[in-house]
Short mmCIF file of C-alpha atoms in Angstrom, two decimals:
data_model
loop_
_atom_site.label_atom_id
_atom_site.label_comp_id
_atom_site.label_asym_id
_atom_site.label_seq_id
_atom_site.Cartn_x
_atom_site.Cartn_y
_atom_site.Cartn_z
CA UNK A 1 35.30 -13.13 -0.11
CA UNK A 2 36.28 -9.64 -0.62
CA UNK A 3 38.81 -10.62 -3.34
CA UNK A 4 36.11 -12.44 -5.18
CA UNK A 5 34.62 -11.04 -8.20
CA UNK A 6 30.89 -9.67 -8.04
CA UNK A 7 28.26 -11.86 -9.41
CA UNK A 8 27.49 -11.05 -12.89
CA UNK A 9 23.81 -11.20 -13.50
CA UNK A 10 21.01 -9.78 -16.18
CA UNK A 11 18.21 -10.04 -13.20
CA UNK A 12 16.47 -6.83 -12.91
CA UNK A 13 17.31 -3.04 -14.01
CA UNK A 14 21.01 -2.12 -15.17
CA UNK A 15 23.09 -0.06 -12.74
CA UNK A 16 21.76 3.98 -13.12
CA UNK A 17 25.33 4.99 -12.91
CA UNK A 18 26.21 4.04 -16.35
CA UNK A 19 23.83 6.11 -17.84
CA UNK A 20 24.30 9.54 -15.10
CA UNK A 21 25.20 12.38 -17.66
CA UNK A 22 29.12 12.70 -17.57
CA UNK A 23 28.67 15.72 -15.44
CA UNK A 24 27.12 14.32 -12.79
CA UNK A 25 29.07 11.08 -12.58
CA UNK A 26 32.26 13.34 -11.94
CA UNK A 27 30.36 15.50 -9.46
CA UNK A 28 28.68 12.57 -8.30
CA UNK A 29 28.06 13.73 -3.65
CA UNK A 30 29.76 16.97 -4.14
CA UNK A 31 26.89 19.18 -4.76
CA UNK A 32 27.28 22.28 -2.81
CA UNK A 33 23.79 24.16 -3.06
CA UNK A 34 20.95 24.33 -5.72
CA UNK A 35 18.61 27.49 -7.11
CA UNK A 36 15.44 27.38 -8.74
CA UNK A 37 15.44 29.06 -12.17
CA UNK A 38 12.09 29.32 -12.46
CA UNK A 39 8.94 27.13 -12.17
CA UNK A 40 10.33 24.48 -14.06
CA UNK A 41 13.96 24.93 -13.77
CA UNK A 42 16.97 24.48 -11.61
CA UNK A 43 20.50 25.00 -11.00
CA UNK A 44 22.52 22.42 -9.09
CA UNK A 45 26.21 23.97 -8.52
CA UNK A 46 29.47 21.51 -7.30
CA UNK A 47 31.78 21.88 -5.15
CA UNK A 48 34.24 22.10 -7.91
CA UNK A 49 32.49 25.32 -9.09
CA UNK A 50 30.73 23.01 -11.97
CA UNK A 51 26.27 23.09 -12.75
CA UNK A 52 23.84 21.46 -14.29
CA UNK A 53 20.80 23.00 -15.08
CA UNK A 54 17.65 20.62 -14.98
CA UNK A 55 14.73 21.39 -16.78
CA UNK A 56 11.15 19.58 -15.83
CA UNK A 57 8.07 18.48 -17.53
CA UNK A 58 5.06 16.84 -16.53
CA UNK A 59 4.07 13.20 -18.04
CA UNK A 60 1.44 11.11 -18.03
CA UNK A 61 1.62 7.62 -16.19
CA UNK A 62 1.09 5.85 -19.51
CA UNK A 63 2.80 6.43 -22.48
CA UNK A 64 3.20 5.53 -25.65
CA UNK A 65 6.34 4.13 -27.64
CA UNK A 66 6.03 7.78 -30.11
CA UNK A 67 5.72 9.75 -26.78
CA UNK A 68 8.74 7.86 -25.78
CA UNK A 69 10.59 8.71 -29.03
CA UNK A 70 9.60 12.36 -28.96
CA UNK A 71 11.60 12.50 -25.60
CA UNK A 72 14.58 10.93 -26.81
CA UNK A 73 14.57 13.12 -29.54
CA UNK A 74 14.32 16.06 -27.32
CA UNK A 75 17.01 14.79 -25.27
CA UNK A 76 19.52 14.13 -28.51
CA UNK A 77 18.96 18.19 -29.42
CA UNK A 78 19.04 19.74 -26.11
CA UNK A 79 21.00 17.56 -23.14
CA UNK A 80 23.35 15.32 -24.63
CA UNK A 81 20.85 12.23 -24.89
CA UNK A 82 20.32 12.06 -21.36
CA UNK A 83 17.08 12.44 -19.46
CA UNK A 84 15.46 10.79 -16.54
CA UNK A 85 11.66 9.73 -15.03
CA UNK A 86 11.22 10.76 -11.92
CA UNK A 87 8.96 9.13 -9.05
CA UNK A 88 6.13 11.51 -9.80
CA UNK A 89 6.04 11.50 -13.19
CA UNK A 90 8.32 13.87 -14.77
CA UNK A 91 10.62 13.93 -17.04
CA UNK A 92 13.90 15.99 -16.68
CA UNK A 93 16.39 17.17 -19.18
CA UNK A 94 19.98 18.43 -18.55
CA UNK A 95 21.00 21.42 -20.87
CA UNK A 96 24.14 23.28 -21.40
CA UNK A 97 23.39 26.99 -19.77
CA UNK A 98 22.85 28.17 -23.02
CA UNK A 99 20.13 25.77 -24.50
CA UNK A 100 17.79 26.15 -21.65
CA UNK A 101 16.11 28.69 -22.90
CA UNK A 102 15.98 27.17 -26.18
CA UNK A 103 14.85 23.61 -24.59
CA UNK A 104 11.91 25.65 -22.83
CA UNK A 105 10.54 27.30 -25.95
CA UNK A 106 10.91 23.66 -27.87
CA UNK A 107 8.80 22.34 -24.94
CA UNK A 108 6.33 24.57 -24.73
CA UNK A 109 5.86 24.93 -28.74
CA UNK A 110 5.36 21.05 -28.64
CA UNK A 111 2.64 21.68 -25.84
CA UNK A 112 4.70 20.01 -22.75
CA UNK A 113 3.90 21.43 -19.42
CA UNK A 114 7.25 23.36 -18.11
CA UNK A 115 7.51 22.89 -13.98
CA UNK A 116 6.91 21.14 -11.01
CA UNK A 117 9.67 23.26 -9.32
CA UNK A 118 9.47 25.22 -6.13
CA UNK A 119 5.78 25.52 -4.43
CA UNK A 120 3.36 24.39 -6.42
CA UNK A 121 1.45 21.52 -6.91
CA UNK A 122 3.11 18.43 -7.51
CA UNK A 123 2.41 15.85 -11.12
CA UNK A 124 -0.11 14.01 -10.39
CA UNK A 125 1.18 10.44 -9.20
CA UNK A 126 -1.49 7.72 -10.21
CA UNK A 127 -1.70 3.88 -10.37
CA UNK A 128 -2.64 2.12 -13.63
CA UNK A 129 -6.59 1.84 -13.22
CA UNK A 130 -8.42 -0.27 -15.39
CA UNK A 131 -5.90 -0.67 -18.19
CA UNK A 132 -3.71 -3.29 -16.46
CA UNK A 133 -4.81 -3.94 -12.61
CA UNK A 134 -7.82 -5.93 -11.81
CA UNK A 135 -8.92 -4.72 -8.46
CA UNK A 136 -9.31 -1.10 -9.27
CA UNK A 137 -12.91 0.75 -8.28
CA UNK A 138 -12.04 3.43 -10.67
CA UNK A 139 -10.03 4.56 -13.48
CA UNK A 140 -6.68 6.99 -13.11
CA UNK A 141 -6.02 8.34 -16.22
CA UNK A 142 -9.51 10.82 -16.43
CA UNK A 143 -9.67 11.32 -13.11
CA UNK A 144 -6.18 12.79 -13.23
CA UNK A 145 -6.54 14.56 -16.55
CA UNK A 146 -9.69 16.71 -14.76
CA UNK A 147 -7.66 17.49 -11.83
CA UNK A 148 -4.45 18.69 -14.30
CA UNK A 149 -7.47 20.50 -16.28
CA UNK A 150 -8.04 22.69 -13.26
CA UNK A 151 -4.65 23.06 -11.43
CA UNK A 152 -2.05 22.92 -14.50
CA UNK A 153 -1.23 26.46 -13.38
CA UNK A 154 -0.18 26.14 -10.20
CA UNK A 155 2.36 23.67 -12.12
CA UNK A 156 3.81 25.85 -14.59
CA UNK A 157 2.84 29.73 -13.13
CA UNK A 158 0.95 30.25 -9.96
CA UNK A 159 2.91 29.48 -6.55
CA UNK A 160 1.42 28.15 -3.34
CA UNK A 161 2.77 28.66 0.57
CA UNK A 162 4.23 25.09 0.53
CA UNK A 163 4.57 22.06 -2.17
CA UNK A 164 1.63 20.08 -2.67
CA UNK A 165 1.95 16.61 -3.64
CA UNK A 166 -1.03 14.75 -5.47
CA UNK A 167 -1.53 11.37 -5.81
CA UNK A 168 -4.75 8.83 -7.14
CA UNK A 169 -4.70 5.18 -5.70
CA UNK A 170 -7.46 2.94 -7.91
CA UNK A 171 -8.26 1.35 -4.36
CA UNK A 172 -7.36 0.50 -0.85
CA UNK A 173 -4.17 -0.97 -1.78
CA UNK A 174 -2.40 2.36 -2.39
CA UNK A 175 0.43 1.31 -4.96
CA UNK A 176 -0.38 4.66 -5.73
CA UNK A 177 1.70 7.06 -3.20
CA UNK A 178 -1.58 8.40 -1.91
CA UNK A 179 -0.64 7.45 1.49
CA UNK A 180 2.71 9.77 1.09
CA UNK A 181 0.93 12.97 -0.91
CA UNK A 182 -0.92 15.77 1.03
CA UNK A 183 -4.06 15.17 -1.43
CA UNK A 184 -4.91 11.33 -1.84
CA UNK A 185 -7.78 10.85 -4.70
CA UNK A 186 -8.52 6.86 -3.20
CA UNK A 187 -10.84 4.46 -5.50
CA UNK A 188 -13.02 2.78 -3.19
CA UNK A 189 -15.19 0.10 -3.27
CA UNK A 190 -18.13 -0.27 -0.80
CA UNK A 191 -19.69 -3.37 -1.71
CA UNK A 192 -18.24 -6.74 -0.31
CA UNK A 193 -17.23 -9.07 -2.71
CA UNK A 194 -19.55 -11.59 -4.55
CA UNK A 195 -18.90 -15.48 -4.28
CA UNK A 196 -19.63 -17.47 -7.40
CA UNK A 197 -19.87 -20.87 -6.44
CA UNK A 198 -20.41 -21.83 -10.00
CA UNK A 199 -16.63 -21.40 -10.85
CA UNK A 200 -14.59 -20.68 -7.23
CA UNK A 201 -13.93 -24.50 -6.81
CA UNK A 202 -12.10 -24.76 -10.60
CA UNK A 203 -10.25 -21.47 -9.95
CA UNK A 204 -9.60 -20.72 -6.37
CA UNK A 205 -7.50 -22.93 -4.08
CA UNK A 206 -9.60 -22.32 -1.24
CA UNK A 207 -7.53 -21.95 1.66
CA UNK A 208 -5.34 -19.42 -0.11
CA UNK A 209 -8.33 -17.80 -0.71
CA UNK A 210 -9.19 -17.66 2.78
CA UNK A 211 -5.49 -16.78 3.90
CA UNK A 212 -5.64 -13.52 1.31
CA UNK A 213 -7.98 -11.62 3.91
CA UNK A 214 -6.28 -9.66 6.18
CA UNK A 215 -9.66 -9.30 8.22
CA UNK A 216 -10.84 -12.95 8.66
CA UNK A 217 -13.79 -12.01 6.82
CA UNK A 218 -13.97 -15.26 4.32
CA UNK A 219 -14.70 -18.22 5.75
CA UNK A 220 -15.41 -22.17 4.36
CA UNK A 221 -18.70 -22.87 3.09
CA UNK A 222 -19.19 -26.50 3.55
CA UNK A 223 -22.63 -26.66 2.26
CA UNK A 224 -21.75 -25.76 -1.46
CA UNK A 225 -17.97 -26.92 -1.10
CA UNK A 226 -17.01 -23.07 -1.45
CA UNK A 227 -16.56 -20.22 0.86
CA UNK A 228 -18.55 -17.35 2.50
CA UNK A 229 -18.39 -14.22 3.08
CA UNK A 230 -18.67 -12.23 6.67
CA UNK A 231 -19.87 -8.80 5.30
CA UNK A 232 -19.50 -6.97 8.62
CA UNK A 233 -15.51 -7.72 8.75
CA UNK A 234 -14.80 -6.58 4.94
CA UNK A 235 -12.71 -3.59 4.53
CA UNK A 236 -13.48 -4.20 0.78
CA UNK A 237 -9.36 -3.90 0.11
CA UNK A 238 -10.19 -6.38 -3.39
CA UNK A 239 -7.40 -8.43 -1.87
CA UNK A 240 -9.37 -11.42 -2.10
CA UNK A 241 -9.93 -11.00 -5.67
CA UNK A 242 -6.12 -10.43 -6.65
CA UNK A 243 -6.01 -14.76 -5.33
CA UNK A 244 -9.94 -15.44 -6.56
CA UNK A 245 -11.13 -14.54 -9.81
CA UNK A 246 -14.42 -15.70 -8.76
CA UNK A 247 -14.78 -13.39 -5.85
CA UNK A 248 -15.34 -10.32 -8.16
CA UNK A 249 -15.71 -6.73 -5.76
CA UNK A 250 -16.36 -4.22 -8.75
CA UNK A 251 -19.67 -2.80 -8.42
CA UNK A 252 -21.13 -0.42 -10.43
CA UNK A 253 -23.07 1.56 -8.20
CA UNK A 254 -21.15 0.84 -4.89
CA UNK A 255 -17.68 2.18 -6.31
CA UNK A 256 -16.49 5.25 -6.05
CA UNK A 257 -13.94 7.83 -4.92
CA UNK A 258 -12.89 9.20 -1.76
CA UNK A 259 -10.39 12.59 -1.66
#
């Protein structure tokens, strides 16, 4: 088998290495030490005496395709056309020593939030709210723009005595790295969910349904040939929902946030 030739496939993301910035492909495990530059940037040094200097932004979760270009763009000018996304939102660029300076003005002139480096607060990490998932019992995107509003600083200037991480989870399922972050911003919803027997028999295969709650808390209705809800036993996770459309858990006036 070991003779054999790997499977060539187009399933799923290309392999990062192709795309590593020649610099780090040759120094690729040999990184000796690393120094922050400042708030938003960083020196990694080889063992072969060669560096890369990273410089970091902030992002948004959702972007658009001009945002998109404007990086690129920035990239092309100032590291080579390579940049990277972190986990939490960033973006990173990899200048020669002598652009970073100039890479760091460009940003700033264009209004980009230099750092994220060194103790501070973290990007905030958020899930996709309202725009894409179904279960959430709040938005991310203005709840996370407020709390930027009123810590940016402590991004790009101010230090703290340790790194803070921030995340914002739409609800209890957490695709949101709230349950990794030392501040979780949690949408919650405290309502259980509604059954509408008018549509859950054309929409819902029932016992899936049922099956979806990882509390027991649904049940079979045989009276109206639907299902039934056990309101002490919901942990109001929206799982249900996610396999019935016609168990709906937003509410209005029962959602809300937790920190």
């Amino acid at each position: 088998m070991a003779d054999k030739p790997k499977r060539i496939t187009d399933i799923g993301a290309p392999d990062y290495h192709k795309f590593l910035p020649p610099v780090i492909t040759k120094n690729y495990g040999k990184w000796k030490y690393h120094e922050q530059m400042g708030k938003g940037v960083m020196k990694h040094v080889s063992e072969t005496g060669d560096e890369v200097y990273t410089v970091r932004i902030a992002t948004p979760r959702l972007v658009s395709t001009d945002y998109i270009r404007e990086m690129c763009d920035i990239s092309e000018k100032f590291s080579g056309g390579h940049l990277r996304w972190t986990t939490r939102h960033n973006v990173e660029f990899f200048p020669e020593k002598g652009q970073v300076d100039g890479l760091v003005a460009d940003l700033k002139k264009r209004g980009h939030l230099v750092g994220g480096i060194g103790y501070g607060i973290s990007n905030v990490v958020h899930t996709q709210g309202w725009i894409h998932c179904h279960t959430p019992a709040t938005d991310a995107s203005g709840v996370v723009k407020a709390v930027m509003d009123e810590l940016h600083e402590y991004f790009t200037t101010k230090s703290l005595p340790a790194r803070v991480r921030i995340a914002l989870a739409c609800c209890l399922n957490m695709c949101g790295a709230v349950h990794c972050s030392d501040i979780a911003i949690l949408g919650i919803h405290r309502k259980p969910p509604k059954v509408n027997e008018a549509t859950l028999a054309n929409q819902c295969e029932i016992p899936t349904t049922i099956a979806s709650c990882p509390t027991g808390a649904i049940a079979p209705n045989p009276a109206t040939k639907t299902v039934k809800i056990k309101d002490e036993r919901c942990m109001y996770c929206g799982n249900c929902y996610t396999m019935c459309p016609s168990l709906p858990i937003a509410d209005g006036s029962g959602d809300g946030i937790a920190i």
